[in-house]
mmCIF file of C-alpha atoms and ligand atoms in Angstrom:
data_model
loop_
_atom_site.group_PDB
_atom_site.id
_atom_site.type_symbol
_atom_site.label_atom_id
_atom_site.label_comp_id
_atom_site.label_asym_id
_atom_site.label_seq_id
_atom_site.Cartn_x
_atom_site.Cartn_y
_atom_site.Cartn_z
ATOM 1 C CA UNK A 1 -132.834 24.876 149.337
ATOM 2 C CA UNK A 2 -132.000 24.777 145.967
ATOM 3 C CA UNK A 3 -128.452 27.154 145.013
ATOM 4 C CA UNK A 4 -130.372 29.274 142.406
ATOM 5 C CA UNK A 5 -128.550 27.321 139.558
ATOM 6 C CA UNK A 6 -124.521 28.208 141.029
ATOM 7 C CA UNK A 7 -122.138 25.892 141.395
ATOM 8 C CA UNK A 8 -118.502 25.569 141.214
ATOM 9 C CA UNK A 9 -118.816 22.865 138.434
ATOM 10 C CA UNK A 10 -117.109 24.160 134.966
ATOM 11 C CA UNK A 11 -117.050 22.329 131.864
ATOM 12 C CA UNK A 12 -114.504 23.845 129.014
ATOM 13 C CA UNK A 13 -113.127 22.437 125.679
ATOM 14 C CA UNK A 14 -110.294 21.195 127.735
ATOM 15 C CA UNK A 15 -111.136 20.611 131.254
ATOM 16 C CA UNK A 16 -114.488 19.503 133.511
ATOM 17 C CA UNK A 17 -114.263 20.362 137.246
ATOM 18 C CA UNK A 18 -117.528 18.509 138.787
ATOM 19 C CA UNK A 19 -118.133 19.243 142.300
ATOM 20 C CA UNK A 20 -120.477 16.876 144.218
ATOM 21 C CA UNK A 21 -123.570 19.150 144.270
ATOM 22 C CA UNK A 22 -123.137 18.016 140.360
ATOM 23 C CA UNK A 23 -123.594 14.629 140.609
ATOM 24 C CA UNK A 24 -125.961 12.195 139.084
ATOM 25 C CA UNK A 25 -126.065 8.477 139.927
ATOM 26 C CA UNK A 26 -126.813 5.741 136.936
ATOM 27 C CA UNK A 27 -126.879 1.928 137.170
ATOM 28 C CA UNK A 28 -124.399 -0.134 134.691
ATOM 29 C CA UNK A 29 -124.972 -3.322 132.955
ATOM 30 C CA UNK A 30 -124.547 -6.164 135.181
ATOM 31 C CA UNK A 31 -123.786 -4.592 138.350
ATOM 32 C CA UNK A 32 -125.751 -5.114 141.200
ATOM 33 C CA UNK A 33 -126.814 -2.394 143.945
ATOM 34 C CA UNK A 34 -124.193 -0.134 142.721
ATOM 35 C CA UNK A 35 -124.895 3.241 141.863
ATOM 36 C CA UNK A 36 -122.457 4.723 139.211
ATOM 37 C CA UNK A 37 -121.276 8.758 139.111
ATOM 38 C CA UNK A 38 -119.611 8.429 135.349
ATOM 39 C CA UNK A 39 -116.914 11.346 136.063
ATOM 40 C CA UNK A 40 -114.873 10.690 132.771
ATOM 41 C CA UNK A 41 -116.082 9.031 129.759
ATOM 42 C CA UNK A 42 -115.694 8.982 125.656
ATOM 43 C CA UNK A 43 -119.017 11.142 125.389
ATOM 44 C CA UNK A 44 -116.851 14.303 127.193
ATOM 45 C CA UNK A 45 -113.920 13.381 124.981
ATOM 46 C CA UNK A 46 -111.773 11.165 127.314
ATOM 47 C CA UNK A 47 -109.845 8.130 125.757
ATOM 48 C CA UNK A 48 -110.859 6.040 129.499
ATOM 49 C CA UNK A 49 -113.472 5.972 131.956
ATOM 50 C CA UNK A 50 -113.377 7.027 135.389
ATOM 51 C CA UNK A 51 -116.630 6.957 137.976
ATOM 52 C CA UNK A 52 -117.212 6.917 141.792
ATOM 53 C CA UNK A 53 -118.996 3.295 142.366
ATOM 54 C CA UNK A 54 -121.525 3.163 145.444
ATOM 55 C CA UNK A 55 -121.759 -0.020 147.013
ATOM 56 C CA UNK A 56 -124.466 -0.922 148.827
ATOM 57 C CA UNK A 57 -123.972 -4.213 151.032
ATOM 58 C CA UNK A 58 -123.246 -7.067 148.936
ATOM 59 C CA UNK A 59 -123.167 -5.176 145.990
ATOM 60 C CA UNK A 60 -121.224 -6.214 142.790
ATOM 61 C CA UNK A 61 -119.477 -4.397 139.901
ATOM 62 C CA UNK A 62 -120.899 -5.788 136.288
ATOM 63 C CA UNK A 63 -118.222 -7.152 133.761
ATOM 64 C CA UNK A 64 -116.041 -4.321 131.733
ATOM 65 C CA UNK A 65 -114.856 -4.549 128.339
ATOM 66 C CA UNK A 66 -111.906 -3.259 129.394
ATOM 67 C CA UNK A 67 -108.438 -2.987 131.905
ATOM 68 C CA UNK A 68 -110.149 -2.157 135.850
ATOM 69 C CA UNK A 69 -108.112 -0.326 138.599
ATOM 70 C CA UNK A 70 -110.304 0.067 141.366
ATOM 71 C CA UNK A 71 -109.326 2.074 144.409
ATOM 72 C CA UNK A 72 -111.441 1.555 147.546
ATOM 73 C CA UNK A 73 -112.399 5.040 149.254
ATOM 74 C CA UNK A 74 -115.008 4.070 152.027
ATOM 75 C CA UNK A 75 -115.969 0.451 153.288
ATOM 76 C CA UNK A 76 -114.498 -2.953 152.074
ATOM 77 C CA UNK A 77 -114.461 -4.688 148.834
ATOM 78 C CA UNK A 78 -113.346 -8.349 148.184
ATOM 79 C CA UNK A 79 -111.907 -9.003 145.004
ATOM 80 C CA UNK A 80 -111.837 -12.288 143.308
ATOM 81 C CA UNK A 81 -109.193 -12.376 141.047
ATOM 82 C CA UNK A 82 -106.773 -15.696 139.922
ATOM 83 C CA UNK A 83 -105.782 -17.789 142.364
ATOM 84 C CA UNK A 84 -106.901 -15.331 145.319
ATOM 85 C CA UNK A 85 -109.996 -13.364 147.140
ATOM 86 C CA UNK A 86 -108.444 -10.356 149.166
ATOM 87 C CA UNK A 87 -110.316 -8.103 151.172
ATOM 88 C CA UNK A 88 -109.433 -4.143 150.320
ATOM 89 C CA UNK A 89 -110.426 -1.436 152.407
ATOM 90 C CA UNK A 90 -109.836 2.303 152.785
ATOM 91 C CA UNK A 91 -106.544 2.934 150.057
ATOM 92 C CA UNK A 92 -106.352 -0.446 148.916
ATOM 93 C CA UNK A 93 -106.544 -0.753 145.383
ATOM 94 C CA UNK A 94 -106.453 -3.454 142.491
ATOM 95 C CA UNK A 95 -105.118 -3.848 138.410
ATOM 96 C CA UNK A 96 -107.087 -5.875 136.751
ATOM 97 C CA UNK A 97 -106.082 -6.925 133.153
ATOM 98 C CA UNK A 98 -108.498 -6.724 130.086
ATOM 99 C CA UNK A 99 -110.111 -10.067 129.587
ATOM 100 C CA UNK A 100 -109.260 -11.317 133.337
ATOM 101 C CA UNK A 101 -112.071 -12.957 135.204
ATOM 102 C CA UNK A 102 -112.928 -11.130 138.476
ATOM 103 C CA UNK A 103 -115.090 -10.340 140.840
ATOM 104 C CA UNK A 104 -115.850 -7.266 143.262
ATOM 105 C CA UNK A 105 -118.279 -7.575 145.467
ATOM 106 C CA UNK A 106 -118.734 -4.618 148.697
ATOM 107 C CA UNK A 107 -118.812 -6.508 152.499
ATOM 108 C CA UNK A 108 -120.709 -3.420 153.703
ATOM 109 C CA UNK A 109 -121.483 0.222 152.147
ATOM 110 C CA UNK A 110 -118.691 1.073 150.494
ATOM 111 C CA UNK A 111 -117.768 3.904 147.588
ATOM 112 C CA UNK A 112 -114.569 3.309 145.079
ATOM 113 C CA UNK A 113 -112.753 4.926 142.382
ATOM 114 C CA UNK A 114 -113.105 2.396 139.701
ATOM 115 C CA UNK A 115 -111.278 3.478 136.373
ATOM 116 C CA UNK A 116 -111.232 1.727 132.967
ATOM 117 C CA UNK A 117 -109.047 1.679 129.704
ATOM 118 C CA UNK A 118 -108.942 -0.189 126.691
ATOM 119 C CA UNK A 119 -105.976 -1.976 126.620
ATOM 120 C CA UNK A 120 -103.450 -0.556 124.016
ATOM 121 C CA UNK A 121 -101.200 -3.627 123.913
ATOM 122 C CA UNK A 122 -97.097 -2.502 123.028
ATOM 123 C CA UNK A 123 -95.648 -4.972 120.458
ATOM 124 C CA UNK A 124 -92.933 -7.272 122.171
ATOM 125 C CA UNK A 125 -93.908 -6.830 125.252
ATOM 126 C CA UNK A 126 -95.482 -9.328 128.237
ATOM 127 C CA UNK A 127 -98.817 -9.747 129.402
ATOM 128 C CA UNK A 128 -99.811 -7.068 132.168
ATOM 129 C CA UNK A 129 -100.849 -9.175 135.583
ATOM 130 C CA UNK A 130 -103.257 -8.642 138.419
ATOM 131 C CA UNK A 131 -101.392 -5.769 141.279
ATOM 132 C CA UNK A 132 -103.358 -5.667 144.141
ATOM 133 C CA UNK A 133 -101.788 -3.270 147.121
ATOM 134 C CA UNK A 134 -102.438 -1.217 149.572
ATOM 135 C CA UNK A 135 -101.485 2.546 149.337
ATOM 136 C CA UNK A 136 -100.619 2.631 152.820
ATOM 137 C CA UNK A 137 -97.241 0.677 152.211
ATOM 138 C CA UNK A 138 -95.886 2.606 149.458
ATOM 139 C CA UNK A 139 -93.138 5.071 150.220
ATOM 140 C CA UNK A 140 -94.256 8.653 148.848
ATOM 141 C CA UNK A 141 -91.120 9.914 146.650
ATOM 142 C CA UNK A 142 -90.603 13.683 146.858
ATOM 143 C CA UNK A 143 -91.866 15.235 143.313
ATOM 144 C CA UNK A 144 -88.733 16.876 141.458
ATOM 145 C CA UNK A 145 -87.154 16.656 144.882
ATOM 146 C CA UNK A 146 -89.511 18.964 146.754
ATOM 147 C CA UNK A 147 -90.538 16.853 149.863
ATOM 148 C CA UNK A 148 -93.498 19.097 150.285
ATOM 149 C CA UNK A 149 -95.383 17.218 147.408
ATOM 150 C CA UNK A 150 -95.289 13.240 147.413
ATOM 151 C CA UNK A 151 -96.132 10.710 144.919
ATOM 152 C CA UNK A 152 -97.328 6.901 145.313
ATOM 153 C CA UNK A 153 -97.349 5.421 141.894
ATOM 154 C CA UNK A 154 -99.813 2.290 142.565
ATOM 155 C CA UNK A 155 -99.616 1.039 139.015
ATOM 156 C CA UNK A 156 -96.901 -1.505 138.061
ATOM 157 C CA UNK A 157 -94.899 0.413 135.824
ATOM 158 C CA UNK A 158 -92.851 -0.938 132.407
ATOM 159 C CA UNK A 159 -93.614 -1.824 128.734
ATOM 160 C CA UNK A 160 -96.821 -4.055 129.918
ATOM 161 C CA UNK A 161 -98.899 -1.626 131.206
ATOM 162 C CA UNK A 162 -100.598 1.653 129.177
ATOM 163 C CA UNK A 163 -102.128 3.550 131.972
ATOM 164 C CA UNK A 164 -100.310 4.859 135.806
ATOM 165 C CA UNK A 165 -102.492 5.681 139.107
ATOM 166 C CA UNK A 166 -100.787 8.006 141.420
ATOM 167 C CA UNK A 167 -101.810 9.432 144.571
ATOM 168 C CA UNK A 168 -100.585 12.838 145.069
ATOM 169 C CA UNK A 169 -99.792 14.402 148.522
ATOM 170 C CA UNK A 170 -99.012 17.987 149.224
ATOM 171 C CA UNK A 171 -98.014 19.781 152.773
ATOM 172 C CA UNK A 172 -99.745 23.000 153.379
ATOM 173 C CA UNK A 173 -98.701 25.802 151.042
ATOM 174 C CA UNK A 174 -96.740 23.126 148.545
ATOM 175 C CA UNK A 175 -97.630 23.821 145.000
ATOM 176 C CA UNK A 176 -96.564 22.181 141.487
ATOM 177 C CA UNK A 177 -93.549 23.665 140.738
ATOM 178 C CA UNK A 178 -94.177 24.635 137.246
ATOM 179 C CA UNK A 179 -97.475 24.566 134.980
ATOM 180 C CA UNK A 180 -97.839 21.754 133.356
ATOM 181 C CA UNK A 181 -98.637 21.211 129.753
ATOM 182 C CA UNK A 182 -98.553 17.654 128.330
ATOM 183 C CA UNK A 183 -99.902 14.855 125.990
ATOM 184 C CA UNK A 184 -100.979 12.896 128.569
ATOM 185 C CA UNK A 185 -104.911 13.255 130.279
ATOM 186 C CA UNK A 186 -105.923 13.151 133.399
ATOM 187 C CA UNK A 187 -108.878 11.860 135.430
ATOM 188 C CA UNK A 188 -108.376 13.153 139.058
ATOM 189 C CA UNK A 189 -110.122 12.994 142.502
ATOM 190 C CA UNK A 190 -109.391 14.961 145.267
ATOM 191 C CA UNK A 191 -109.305 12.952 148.436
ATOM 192 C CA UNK A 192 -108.184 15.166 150.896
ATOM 193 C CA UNK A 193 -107.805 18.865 151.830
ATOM 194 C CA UNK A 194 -108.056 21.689 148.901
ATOM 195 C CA UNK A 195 -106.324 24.329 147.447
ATOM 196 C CA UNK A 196 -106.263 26.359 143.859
ATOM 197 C CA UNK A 197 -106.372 24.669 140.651
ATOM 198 C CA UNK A 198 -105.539 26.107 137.365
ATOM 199 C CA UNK A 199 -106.616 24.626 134.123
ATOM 200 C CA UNK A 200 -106.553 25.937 130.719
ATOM 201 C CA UNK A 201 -106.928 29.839 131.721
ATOM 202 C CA UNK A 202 -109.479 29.548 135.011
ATOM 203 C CA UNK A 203 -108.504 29.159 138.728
ATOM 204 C CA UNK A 204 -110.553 27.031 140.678
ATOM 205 C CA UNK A 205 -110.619 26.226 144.667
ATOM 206 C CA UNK A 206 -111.044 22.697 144.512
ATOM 207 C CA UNK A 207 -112.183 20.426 147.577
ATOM 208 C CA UNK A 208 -112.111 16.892 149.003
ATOM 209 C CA UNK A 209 -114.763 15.227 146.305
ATOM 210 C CA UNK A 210 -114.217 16.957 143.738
ATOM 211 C CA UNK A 211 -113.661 15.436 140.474
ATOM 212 C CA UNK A 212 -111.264 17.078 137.445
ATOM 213 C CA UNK A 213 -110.793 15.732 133.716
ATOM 214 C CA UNK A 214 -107.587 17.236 131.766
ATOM 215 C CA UNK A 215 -108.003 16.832 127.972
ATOM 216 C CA UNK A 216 -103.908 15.717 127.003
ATOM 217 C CA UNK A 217 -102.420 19.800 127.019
ATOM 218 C CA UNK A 218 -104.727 21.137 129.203
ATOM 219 C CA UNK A 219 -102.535 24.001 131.153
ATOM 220 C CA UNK A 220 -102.362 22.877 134.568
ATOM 221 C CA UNK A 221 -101.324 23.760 138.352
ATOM 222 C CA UNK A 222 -102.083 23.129 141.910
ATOM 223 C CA UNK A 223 -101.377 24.835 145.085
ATOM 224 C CA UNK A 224 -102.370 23.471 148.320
ATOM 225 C CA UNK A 225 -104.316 25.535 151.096
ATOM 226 C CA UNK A 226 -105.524 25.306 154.474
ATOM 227 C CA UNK A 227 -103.744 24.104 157.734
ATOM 228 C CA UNK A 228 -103.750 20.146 156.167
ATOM 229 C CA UNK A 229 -102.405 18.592 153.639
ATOM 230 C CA UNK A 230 -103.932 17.915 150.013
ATOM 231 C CA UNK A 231 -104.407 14.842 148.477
ATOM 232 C CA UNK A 232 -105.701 13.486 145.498
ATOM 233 C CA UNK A 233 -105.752 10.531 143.523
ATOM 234 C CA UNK A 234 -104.322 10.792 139.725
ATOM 235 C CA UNK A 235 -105.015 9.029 136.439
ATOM 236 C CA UNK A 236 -102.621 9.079 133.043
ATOM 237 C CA UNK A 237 -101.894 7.196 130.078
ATOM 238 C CA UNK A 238 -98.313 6.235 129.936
ATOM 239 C CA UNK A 239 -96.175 4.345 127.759
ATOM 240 C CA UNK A 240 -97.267 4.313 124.897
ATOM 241 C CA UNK A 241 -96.751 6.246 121.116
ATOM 242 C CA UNK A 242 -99.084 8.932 120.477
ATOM 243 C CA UNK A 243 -99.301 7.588 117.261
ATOM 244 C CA UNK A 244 -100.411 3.867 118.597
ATOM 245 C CA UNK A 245 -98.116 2.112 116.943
HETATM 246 O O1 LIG B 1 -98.224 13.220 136.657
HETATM 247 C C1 LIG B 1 -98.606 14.332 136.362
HETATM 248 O O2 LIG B 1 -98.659 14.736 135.186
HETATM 249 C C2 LIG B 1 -99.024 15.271 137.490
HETATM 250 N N1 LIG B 1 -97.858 15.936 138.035
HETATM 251 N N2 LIG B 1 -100.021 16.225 137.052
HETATM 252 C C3 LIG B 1 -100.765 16.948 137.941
HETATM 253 O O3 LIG B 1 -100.600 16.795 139.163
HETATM 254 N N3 LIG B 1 -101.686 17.766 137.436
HETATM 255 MN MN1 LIG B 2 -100.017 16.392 134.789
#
């Protein structure tokens, strides 16, 4: 049954919320039995891409022109990267610099949160390198010390590297303790549990699967809700001048 044309989906001048009744698969260049949902791209106004791949069986990812972090969601995914072929499955994740040969190809049906940025390189400083990990051994540091609302930073961080990945988790009833308003943009999916976004002046309940881009100064909250926590999985540039130099 069709929902009459309502959805919970909103696109503004400085956010998107796109829920899953929203989404539309495409195939990419090179990729093989992957179907793409392109959340965040330059044709909505974002500086990176962000998309949910879905794997079938032996299905690859296509070459990028640009820096990869791929986070595995559902099923397992062996990258081929350097020296080494590693096998990532649910919260296991991997950097891959701009130029560096790899490969990522699904051992069974999988879906991942693959996210790409041109690489803004910062005068002076070293070559980024491959970080593969595995979410599930990083300690979650309490956010502006409220240990209701934890953040993994899965990135390496320091002058290398122009972009961070964070997962986000909140207990029941935690909430950002302020409203945020900042240069940065976000690309974020929820992965767990829901609660109330704001962004810009609208309120949204906001689900597991649910995908959110901030244009940099978008005015933004969250509150968890429900009897488990929330969780999602967060996207920024970082480290670098707004004026590129
Ligand atoms: O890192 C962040 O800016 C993060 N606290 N933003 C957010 O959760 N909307
Ligand atoms: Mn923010």
């Amino acid at each position: 049954m069709h929902p009459l044309g309502a959805t919970r989906s909103s696109l503004k001048a400085d956010h998107l919320l796109q829920t899953p009744d929203t989404f539309v698969r495409a195939p990419l260049p090179g990729a093989e039995n992957v179907d793409f949902i392109l959340h965040a791209t330059p044709r909505l106004g974002a500086a990176f891409t962000q998309m949910t791949a879905e794997f079938a069986a032996g299905g690859m990812l296509g070459p990028t022109p640009a820096q990869r972090f791929v986070y595995v969601l559902e099923g397992g995914l062996i990258v081929e990267a350097g020296d080494s072929a590693v096998t990532l499955t649910r919260g296991g994740y991997a950097y891959l610099p701009q130029g560096a040969e790899h490969k990522v190809r699904a051992t069974s049906a999988s879906r991942a949160a693959v996210i790409e940025k041109i690489y803004q390189p910062q005068p002076g400083a070293d070559a980024p390198e491959i970080a593969i990990g595995d979410e599930s051994k990083i300690t979650g540091v309490p956010l502006m010390g409220d240990d209701g609302l934890r953040v993994r930073a899965l990135m390496p961080d320091g002058p290398p590297y122009d972009f961070a990945v964070n997962t986000m988790t909140y207990d029941p009833g935690a909430a950002l303790s302020m409203v945020e308003i900042h240069a940065m943009e976000h690309g974020l999916l929820m992965l767990e549990g829901g609660g109330i976004y704001r962004l810009g002046d609208a309120w949204y309940p906001v689900e597991a699967g649910d995908f959110i881009w901030m244009r940099p100064y978008c005015p933004q909250w969250f509150g968890a809700l429900g009897k488990k926590p929330a969780k999602y999985l967060i996207y920024k540039d970082w480290r670098r001048h707004p004026l590129g130099a």
